[in-house]
XYZ file of N, CA and C in Angstrom:
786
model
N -62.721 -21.367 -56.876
C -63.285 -22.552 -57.544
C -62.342 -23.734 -57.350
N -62.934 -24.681 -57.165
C -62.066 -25.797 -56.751
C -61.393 -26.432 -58.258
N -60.457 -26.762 -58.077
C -59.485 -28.024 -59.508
C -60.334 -28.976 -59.826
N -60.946 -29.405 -61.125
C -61.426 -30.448 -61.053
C -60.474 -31.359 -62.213
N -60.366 -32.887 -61.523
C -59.875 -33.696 -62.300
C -60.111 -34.358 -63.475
N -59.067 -34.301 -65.045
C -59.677 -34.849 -66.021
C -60.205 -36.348 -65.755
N -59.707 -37.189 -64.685
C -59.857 -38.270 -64.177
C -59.317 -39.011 -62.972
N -60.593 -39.115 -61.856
C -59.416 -39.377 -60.777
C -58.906 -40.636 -60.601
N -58.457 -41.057 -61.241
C -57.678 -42.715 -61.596
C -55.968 -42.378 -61.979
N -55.241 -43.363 -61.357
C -53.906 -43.189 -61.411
C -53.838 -43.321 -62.818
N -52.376 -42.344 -63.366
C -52.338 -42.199 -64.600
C -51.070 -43.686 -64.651
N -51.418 -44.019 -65.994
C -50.091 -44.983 -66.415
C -49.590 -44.755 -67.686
N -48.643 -44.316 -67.405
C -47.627 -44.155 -69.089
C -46.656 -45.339 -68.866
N -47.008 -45.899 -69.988
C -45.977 -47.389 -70.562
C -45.499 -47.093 -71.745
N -44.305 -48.051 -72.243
C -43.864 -48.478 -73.272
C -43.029 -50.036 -73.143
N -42.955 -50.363 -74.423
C -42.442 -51.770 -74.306
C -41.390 -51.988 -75.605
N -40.551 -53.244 -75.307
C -39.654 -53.679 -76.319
C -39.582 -55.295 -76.490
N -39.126 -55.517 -77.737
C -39.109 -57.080 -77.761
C -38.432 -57.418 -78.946
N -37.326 -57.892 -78.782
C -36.561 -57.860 -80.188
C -35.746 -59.471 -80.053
N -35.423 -59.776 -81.098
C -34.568 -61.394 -81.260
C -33.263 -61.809 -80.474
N -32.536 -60.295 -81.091
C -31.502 -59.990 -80.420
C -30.606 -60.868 -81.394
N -29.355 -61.471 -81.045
C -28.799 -62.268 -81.853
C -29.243 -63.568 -82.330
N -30.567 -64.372 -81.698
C -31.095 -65.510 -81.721
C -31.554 -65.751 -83.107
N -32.104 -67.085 -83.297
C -32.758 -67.710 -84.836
C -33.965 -67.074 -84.419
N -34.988 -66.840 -83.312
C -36.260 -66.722 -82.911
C -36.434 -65.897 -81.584
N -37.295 -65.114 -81.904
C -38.023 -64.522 -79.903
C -38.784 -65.675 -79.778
N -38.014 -65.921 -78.120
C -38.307 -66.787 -77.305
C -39.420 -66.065 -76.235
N -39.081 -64.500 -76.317
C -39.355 -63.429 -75.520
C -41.377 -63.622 -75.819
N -42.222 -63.252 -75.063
C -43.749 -62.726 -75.335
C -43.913 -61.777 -73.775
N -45.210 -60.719 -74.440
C -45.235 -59.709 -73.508
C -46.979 -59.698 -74.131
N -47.617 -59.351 -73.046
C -49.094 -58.420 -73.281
C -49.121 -57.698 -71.978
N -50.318 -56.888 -72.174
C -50.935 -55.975 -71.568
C -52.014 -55.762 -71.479
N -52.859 -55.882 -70.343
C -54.193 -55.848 -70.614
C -55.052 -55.007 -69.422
N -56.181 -54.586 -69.917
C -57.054 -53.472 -68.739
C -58.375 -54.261 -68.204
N -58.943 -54.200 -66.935
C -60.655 -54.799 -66.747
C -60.912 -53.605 -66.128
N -61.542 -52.559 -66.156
C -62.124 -51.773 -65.897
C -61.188 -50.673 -65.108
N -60.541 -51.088 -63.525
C -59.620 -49.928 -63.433
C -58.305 -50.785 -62.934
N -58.047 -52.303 -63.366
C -57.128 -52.662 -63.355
C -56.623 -52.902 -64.475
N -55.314 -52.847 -64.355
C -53.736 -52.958 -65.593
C -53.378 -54.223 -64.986
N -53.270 -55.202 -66.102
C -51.917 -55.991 -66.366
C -50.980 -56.203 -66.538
N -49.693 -56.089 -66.353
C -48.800 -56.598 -67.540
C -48.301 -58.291 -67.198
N -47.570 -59.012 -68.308
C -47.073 -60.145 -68.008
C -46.097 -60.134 -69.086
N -45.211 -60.733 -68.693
C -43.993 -61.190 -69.582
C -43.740 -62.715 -69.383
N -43.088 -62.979 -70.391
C -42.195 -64.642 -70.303
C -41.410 -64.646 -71.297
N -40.528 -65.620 -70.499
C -38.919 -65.940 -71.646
C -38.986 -67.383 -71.526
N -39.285 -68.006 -72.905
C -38.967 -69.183 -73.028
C -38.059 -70.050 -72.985
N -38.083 -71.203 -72.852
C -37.040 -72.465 -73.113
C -37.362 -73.890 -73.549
N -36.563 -74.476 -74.115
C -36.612 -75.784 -74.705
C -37.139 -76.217 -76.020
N -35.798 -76.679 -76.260
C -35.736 -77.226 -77.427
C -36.296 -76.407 -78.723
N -36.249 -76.420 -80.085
C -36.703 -76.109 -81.047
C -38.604 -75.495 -81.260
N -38.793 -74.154 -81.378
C -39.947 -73.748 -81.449
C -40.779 -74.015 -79.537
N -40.037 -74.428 -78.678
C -40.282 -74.764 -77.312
C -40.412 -74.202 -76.618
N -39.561 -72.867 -76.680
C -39.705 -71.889 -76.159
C -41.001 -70.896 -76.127
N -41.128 -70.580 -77.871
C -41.978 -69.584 -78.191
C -43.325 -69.846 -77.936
N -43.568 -71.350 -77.880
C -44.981 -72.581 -77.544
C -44.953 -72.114 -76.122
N -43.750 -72.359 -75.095
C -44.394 -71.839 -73.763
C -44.591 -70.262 -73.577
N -43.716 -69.556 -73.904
C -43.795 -68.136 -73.481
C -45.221 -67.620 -73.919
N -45.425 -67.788 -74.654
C -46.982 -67.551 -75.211
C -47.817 -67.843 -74.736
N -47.949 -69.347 -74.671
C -49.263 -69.878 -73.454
C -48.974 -69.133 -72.286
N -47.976 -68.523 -71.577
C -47.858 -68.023 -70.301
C -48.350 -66.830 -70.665
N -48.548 -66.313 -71.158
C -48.810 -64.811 -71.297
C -50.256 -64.789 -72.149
N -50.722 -65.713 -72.488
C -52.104 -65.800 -72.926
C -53.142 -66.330 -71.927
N -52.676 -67.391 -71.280
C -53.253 -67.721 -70.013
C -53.649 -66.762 -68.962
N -52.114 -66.267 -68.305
C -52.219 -64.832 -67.317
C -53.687 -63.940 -67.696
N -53.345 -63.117 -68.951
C -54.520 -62.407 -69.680
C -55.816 -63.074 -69.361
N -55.501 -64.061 -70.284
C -57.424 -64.985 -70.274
C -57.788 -64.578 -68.754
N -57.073 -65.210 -67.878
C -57.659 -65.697 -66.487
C -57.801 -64.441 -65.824
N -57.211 -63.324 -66.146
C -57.047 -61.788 -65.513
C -58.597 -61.065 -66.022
N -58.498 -61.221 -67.509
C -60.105 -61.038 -67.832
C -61.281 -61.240 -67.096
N -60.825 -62.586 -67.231
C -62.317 -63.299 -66.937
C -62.404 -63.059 -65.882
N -61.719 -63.091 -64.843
C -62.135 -62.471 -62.894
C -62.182 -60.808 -62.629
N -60.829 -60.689 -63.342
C -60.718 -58.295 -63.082
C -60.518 -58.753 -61.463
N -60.171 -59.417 -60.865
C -59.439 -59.312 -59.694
C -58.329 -59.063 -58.995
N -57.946 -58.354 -58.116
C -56.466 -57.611 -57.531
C -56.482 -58.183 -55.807
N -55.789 -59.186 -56.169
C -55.333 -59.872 -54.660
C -54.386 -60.258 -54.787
N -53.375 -60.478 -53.612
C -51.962 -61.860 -54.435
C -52.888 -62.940 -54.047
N -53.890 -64.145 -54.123
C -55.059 -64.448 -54.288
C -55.249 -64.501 -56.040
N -55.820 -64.178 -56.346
C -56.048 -63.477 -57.470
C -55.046 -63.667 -58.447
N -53.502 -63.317 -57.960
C -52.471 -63.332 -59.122
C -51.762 -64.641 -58.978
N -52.139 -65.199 -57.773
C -51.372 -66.681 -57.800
C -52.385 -67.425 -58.671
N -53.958 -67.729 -58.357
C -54.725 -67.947 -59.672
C -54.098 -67.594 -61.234
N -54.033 -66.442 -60.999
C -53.142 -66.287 -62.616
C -52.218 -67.391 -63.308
N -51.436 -67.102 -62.379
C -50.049 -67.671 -62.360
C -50.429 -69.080 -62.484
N -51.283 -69.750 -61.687
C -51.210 -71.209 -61.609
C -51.972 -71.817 -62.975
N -52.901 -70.922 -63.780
C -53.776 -71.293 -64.599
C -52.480 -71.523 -65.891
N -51.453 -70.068 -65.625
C -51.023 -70.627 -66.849
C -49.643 -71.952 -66.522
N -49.640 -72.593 -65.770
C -49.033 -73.635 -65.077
C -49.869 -74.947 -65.515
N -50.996 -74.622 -65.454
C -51.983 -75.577 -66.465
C -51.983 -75.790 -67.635
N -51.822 -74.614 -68.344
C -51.867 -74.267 -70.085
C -50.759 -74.765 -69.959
N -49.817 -74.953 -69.700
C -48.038 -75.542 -70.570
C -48.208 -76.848 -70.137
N -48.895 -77.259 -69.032
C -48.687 -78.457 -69.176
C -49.967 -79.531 -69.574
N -50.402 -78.714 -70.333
C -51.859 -79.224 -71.774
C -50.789 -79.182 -73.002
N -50.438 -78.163 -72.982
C -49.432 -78.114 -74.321
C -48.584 -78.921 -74.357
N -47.774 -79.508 -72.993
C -46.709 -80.315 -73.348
C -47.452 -81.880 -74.141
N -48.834 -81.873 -73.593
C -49.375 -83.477 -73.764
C -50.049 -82.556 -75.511
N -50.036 -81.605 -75.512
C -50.523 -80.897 -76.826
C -49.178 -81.309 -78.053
N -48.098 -81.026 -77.098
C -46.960 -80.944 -78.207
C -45.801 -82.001 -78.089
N -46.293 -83.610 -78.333
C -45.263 -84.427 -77.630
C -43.787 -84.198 -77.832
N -43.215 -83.586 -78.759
C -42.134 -83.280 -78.985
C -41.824 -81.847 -78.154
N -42.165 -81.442 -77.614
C -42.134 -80.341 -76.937
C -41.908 -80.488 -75.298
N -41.720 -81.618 -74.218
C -41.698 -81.990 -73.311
C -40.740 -81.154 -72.471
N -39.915 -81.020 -72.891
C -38.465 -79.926 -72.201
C -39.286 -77.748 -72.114
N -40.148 -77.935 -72.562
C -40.736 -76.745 -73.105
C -40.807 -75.696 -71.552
N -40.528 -74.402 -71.285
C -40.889 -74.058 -69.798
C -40.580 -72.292 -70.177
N -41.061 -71.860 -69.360
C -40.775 -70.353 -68.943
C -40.468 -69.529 -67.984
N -39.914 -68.480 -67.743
C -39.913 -67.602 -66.464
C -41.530 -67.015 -66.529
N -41.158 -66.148 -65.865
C -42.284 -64.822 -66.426
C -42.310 -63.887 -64.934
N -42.788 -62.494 -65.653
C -43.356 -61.740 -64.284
C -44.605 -61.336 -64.629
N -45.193 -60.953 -63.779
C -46.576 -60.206 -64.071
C -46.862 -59.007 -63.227
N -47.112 -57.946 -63.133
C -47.358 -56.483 -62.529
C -48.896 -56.580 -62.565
N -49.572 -56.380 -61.289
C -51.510 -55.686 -61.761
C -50.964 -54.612 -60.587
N -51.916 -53.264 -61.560
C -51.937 -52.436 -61.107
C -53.342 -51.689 -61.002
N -54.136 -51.202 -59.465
C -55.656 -50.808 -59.322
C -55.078 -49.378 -59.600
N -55.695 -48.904 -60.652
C -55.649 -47.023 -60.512
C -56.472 -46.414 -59.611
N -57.853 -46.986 -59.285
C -58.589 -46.481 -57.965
C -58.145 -46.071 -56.882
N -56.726 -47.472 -56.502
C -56.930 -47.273 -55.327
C -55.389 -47.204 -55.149
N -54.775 -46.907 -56.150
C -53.674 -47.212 -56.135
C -52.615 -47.686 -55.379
N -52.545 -49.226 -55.849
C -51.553 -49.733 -55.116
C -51.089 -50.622 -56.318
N -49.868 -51.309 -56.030
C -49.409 -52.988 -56.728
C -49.674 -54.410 -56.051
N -49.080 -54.764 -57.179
C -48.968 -56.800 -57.032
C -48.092 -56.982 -58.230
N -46.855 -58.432 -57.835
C -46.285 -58.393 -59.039
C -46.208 -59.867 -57.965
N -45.374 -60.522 -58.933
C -45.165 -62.278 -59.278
C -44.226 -62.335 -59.682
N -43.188 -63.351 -59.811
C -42.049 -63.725 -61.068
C -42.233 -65.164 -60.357
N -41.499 -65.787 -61.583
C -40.747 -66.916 -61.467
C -39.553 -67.146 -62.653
N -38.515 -67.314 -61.888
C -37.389 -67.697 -63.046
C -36.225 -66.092 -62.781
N -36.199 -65.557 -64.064
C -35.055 -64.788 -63.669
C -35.718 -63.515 -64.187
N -36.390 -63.437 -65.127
C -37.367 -62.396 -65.684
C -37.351 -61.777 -64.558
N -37.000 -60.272 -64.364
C -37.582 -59.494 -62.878
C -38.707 -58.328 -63.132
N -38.349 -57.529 -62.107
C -39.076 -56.445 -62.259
C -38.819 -55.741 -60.893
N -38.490 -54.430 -61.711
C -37.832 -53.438 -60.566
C -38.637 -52.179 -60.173
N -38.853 -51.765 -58.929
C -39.576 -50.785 -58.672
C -38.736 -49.335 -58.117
N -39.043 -48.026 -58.639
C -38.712 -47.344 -58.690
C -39.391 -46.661 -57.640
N -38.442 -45.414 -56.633
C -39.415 -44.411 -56.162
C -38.444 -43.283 -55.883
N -38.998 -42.242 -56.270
C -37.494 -41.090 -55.976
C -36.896 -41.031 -56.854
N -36.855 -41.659 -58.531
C -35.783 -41.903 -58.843
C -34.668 -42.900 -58.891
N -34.943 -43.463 -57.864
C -34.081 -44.918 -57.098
C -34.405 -46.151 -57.031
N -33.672 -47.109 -57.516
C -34.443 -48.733 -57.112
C -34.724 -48.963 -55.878
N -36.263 -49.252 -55.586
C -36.912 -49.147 -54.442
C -36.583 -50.992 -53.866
N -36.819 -51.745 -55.046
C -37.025 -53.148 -54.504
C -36.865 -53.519 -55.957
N -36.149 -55.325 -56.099
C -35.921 -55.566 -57.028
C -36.361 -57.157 -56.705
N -37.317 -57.426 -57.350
C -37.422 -59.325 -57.850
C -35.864 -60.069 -57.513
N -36.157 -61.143 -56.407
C -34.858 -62.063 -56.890
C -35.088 -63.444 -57.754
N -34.035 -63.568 -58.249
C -33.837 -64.577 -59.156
C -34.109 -65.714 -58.570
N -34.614 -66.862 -59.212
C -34.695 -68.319 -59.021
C -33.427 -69.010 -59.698
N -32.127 -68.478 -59.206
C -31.369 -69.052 -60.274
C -30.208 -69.348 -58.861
N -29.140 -70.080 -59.811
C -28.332 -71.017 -59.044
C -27.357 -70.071 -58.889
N -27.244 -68.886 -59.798
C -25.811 -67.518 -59.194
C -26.626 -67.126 -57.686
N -28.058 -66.624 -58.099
C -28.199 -66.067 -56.856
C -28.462 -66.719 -55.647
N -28.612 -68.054 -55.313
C -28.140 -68.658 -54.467
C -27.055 -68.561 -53.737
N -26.172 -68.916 -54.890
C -24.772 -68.386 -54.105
C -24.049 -67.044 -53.271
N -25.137 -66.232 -54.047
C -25.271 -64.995 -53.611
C -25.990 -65.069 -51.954
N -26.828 -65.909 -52.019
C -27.415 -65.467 -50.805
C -26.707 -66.654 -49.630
N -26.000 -67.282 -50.074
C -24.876 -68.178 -49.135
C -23.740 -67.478 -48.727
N -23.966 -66.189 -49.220
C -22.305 -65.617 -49.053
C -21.139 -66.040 -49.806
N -20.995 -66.203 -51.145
C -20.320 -66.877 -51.750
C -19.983 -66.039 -53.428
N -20.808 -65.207 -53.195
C -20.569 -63.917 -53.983
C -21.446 -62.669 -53.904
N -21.159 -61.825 -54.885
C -21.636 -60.439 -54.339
C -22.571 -60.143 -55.246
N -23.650 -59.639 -55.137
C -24.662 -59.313 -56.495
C -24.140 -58.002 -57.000
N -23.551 -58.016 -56.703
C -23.026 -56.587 -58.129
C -22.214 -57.068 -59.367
N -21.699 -58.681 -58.742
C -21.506 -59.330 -59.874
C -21.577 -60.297 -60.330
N -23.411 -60.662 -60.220
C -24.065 -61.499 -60.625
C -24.180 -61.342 -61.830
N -23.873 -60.450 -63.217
C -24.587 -60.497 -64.393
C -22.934 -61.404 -64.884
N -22.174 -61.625 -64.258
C -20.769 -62.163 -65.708
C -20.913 -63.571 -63.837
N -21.601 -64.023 -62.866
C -21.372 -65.425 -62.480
C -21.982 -66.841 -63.557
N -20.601 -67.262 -63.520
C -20.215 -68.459 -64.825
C -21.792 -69.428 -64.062
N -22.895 -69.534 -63.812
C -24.141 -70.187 -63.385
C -25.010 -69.193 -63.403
N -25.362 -68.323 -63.588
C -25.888 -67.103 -63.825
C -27.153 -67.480 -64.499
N -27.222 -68.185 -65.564
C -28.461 -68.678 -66.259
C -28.730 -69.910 -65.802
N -28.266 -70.848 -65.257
C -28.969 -71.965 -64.440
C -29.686 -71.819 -63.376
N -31.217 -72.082 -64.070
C -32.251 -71.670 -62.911
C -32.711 -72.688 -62.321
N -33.184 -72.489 -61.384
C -34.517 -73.866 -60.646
C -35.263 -73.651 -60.377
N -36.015 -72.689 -61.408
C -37.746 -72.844 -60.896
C -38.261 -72.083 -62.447
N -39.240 -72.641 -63.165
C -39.958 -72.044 -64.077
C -41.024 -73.169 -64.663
N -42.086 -72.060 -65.241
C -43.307 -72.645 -65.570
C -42.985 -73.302 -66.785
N -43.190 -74.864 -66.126
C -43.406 -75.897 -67.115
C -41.952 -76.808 -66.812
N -41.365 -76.343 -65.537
C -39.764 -76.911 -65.469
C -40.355 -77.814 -63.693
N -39.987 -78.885 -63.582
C -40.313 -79.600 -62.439
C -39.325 -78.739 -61.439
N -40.095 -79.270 -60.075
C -39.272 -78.651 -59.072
C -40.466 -78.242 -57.971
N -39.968 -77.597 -56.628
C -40.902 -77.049 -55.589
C -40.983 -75.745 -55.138
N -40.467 -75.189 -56.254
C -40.430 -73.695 -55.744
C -41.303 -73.432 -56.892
N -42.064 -72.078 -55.856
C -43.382 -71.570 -55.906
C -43.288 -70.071 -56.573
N -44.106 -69.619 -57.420
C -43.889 -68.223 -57.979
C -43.716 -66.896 -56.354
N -42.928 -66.300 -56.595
C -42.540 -65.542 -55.428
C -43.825 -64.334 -55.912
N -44.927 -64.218 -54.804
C -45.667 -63.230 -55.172
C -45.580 -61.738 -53.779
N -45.735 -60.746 -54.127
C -45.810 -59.978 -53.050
C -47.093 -59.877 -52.156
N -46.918 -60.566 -50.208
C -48.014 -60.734 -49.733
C -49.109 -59.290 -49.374
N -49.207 -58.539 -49.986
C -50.264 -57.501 -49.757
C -49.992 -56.450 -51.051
N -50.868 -55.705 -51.196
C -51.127 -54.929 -52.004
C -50.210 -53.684 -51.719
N -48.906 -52.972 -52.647
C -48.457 -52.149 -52.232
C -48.774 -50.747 -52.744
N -48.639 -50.020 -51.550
C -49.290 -48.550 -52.097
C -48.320 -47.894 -52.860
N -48.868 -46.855 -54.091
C -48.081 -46.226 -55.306
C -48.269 -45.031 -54.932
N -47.085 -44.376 -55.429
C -47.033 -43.151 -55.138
C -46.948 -42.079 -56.570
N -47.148 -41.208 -56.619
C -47.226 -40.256 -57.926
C -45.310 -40.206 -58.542
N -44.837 -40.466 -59.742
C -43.669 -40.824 -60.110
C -43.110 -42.363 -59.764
N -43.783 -43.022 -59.148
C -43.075 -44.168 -58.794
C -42.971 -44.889 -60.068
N -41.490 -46.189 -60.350
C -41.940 -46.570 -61.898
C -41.594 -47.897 -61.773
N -41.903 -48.487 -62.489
C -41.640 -49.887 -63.008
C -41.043 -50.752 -63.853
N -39.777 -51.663 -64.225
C -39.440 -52.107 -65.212
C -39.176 -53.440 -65.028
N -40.045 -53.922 -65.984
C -39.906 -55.415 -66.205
C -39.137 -55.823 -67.337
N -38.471 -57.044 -67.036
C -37.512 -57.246 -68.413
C -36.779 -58.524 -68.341
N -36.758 -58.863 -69.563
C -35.754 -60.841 -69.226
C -34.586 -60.611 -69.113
N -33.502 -61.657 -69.186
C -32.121 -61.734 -68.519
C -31.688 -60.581 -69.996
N -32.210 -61.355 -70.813
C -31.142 -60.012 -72.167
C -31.583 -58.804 -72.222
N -32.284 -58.082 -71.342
C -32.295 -56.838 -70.950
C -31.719 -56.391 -69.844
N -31.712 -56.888 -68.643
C -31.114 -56.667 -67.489
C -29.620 -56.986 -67.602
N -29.397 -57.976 -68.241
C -27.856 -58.293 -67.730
C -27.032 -57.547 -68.561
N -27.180 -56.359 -69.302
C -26.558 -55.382 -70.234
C -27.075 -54.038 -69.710
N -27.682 -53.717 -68.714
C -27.997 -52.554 -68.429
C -28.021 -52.720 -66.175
N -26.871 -51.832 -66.114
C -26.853 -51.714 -64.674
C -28.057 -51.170 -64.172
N -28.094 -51.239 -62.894
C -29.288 -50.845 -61.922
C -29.183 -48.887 -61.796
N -27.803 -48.806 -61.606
C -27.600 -46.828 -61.684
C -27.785 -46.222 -62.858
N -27.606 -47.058 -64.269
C -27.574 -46.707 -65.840
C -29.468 -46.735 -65.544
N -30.315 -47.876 -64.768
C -31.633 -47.623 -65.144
C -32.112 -46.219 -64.440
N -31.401 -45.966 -63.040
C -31.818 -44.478 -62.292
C -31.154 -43.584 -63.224
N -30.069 -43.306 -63.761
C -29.615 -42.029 -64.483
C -30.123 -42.029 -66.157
N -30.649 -42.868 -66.683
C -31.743 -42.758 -67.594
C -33.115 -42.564 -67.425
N -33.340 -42.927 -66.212
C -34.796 -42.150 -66.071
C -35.198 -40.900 -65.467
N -34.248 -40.500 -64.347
C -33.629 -39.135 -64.444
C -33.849 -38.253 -65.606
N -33.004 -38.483 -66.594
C -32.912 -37.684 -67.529
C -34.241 -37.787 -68.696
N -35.308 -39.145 -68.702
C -35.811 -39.496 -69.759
C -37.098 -37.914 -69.559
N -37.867 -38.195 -70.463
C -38.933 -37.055 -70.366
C -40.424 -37.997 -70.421
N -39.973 -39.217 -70.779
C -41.432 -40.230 -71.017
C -40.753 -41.467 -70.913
N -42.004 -42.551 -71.017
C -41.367 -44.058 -70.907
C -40.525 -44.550 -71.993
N -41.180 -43.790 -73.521
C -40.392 -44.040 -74.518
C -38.953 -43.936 -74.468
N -39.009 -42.834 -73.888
C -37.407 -42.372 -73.785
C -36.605 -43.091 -72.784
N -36.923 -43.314 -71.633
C -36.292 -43.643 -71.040
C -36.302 -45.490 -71.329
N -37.012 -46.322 -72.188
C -36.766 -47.619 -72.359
C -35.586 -47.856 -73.539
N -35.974 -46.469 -74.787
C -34.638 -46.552 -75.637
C -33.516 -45.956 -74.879
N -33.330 -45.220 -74.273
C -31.696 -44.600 -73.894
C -31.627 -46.039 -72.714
N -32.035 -46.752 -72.238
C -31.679 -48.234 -71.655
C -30.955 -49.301 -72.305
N -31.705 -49.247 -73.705
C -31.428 -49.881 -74.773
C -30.364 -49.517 -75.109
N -29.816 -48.717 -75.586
C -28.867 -48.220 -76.163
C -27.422 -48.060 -75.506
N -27.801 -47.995 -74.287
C -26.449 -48.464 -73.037
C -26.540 -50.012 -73.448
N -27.442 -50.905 -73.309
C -27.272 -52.078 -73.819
C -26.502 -52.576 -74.998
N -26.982 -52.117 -76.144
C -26.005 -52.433 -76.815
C -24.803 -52.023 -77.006
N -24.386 -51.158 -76.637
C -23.439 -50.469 -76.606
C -22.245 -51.510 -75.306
N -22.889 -52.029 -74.563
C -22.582 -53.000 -73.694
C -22.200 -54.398 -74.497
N -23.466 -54.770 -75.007
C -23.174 -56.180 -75.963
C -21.927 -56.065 -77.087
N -22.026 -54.577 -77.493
C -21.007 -54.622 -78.576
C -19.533 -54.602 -77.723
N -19.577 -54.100 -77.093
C -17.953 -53.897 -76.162
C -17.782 -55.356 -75.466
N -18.536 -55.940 -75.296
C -18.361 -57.806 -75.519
C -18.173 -58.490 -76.357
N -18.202 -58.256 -77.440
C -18.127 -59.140 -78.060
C -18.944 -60.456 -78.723
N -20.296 -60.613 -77.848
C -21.068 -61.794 -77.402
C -22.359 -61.323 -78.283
N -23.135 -62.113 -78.522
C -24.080 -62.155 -78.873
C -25.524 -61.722 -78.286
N -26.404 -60.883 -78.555
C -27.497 -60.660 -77.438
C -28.565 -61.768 -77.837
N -28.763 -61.984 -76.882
C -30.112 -63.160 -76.461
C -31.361 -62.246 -76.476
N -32.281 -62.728 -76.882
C -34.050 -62.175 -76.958
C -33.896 -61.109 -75.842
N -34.555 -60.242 -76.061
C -34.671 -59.424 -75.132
C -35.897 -58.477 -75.017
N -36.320 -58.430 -73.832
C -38.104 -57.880 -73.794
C -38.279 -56.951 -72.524
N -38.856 -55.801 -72.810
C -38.900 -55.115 -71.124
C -40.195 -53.988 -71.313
N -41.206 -53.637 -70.345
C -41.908 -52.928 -70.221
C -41.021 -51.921 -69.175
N -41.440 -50.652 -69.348
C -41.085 -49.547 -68.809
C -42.279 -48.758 -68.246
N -42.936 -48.601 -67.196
C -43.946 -48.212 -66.786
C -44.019 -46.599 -65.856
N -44.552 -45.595 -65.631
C -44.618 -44.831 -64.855
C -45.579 -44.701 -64.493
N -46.480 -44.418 -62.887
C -46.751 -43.693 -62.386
C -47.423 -41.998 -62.219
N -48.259 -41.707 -62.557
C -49.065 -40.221 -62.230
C -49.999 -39.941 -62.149
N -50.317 -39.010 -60.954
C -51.676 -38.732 -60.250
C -52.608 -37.840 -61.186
N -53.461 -37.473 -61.865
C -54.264 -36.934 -62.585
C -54.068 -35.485 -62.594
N -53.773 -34.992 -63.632
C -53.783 -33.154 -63.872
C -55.034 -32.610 -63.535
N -54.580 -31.509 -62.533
C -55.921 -30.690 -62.232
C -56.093 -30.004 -63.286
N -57.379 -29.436 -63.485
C -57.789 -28.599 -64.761
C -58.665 -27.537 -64.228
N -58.400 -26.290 -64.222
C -59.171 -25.486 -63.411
C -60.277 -24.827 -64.203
């Protein structure tokens, strides 16, 4: 008798985090959303000025959604639409919120087809998102920021980009002038069964190494687990600094092909 599947659609186990961190306010917003056999996710980390932040990160991540709804489309096509709609929304809000003019965001966004399984992801700003396969960082988002520039001039090394004194000076985010364009991936990439995903702003990444994210997921047994034992190297990081943690937000995603059921 042949296996039959409880469902033949790629499986997705997520979890997520979003906390203040040492700040007056989360600047941080995250959703998630489904159209039939596509997944969303989107993140954004705000900036500017008083309540400026939380005004853009929001519209970015309410926009993405809205516009992801209303089409259920999977193209980079499709996710640059996303992306550009909510490029619209912040800058309604800025003429929405005259005191709010400095107002802007990073963000990433992940769509994922379970049909047919493949990806698409986006960023702009420093917000990344890292792809897993094997166990191993497969490919990692680069930054729109002025360390990693230097990085890519030859002028330092990215292993120690999280303590370069420009590290948070970026040049490119939604609602921030400038000519750089959300970096989207040009084709749809194929997924494999275990492959994983983690998206997350600078106060998640820059307290948790790239080998601390492979030897916690290694060991994790689910997404839950493996986004708190991340966490927890994190702080454990912030506290042996001394420093204060900044907002911090990250989806943790996996990968799996449907249980046969005989």
């Amino acid at each position: 008798m042949a296996d039959q599947f409880e469902t033949d659609l790629l499986q997705i186990d997520s979890a997520q985090i979003s906390a203040v961190g040492a700040r007056a306010s989360n600047q941080d917003a995250l959703t998630c959303c489904k159209q039939d056999e596509l997944v969303c996710f989107v993140m954004a980390d705000g900036a500017g000025g008083h309540e400026g932040g939380e005004i853009a990160s929001r519209l970015v991540i309410h926009a993405i959604a809205e516009k992801f709804m209303q089409e259920g489309s999977f193209s980079p096509r499709a996710l640059r639409s996303y992306i550009e709609w909510a490029v619209i929304k912040v800058a309604i809000g800025k003429r929405t919120h005259p005191k709010q003019q400095s107002m802007s965001a990073t963000m990433a966004s992940l769509l994922i087809d379970q049909r047919n399984r493949s990806a698409l992801w986006g960023h702009l700003g420093d917000t990344r998102i890292y792809m897993f396969r094997a166990g191993k960082v497969f490919c990692i988002s680069k930054d729109h920021s002025l360390a990693q520039r230097f990085v890519d001039a030859g002028y330092g090394d990215y292993a120690n980009i999280r303590q370069h004194p420009q590290r948070s000076v970026l040049f490119a985010a939604i609602g921030a002038e400038g000519d750089t364009f959300p970096d989207i991936t040009q084709e749809p990439v194929n997924v494999l069964d275990g492959d994983a995903f983690l998206l997350c702003t600078d106060g998640f990444w820059e307290w948790v190494l790239e080998a601390d994210m492979e030897n916690t997921l290694a060991q994790a047994q689910n997404c839950n687990e493996w986004l708190a034992m991340m966490n927890r190297i994190a702080e454990r990081n912030v506290s042996a600094s001394g420093k204060g943690r900044d907002n911090f937000s990250a989806f943790a995603i996996w990968l799996r092909e449907p249980i046969a059921v005989r």
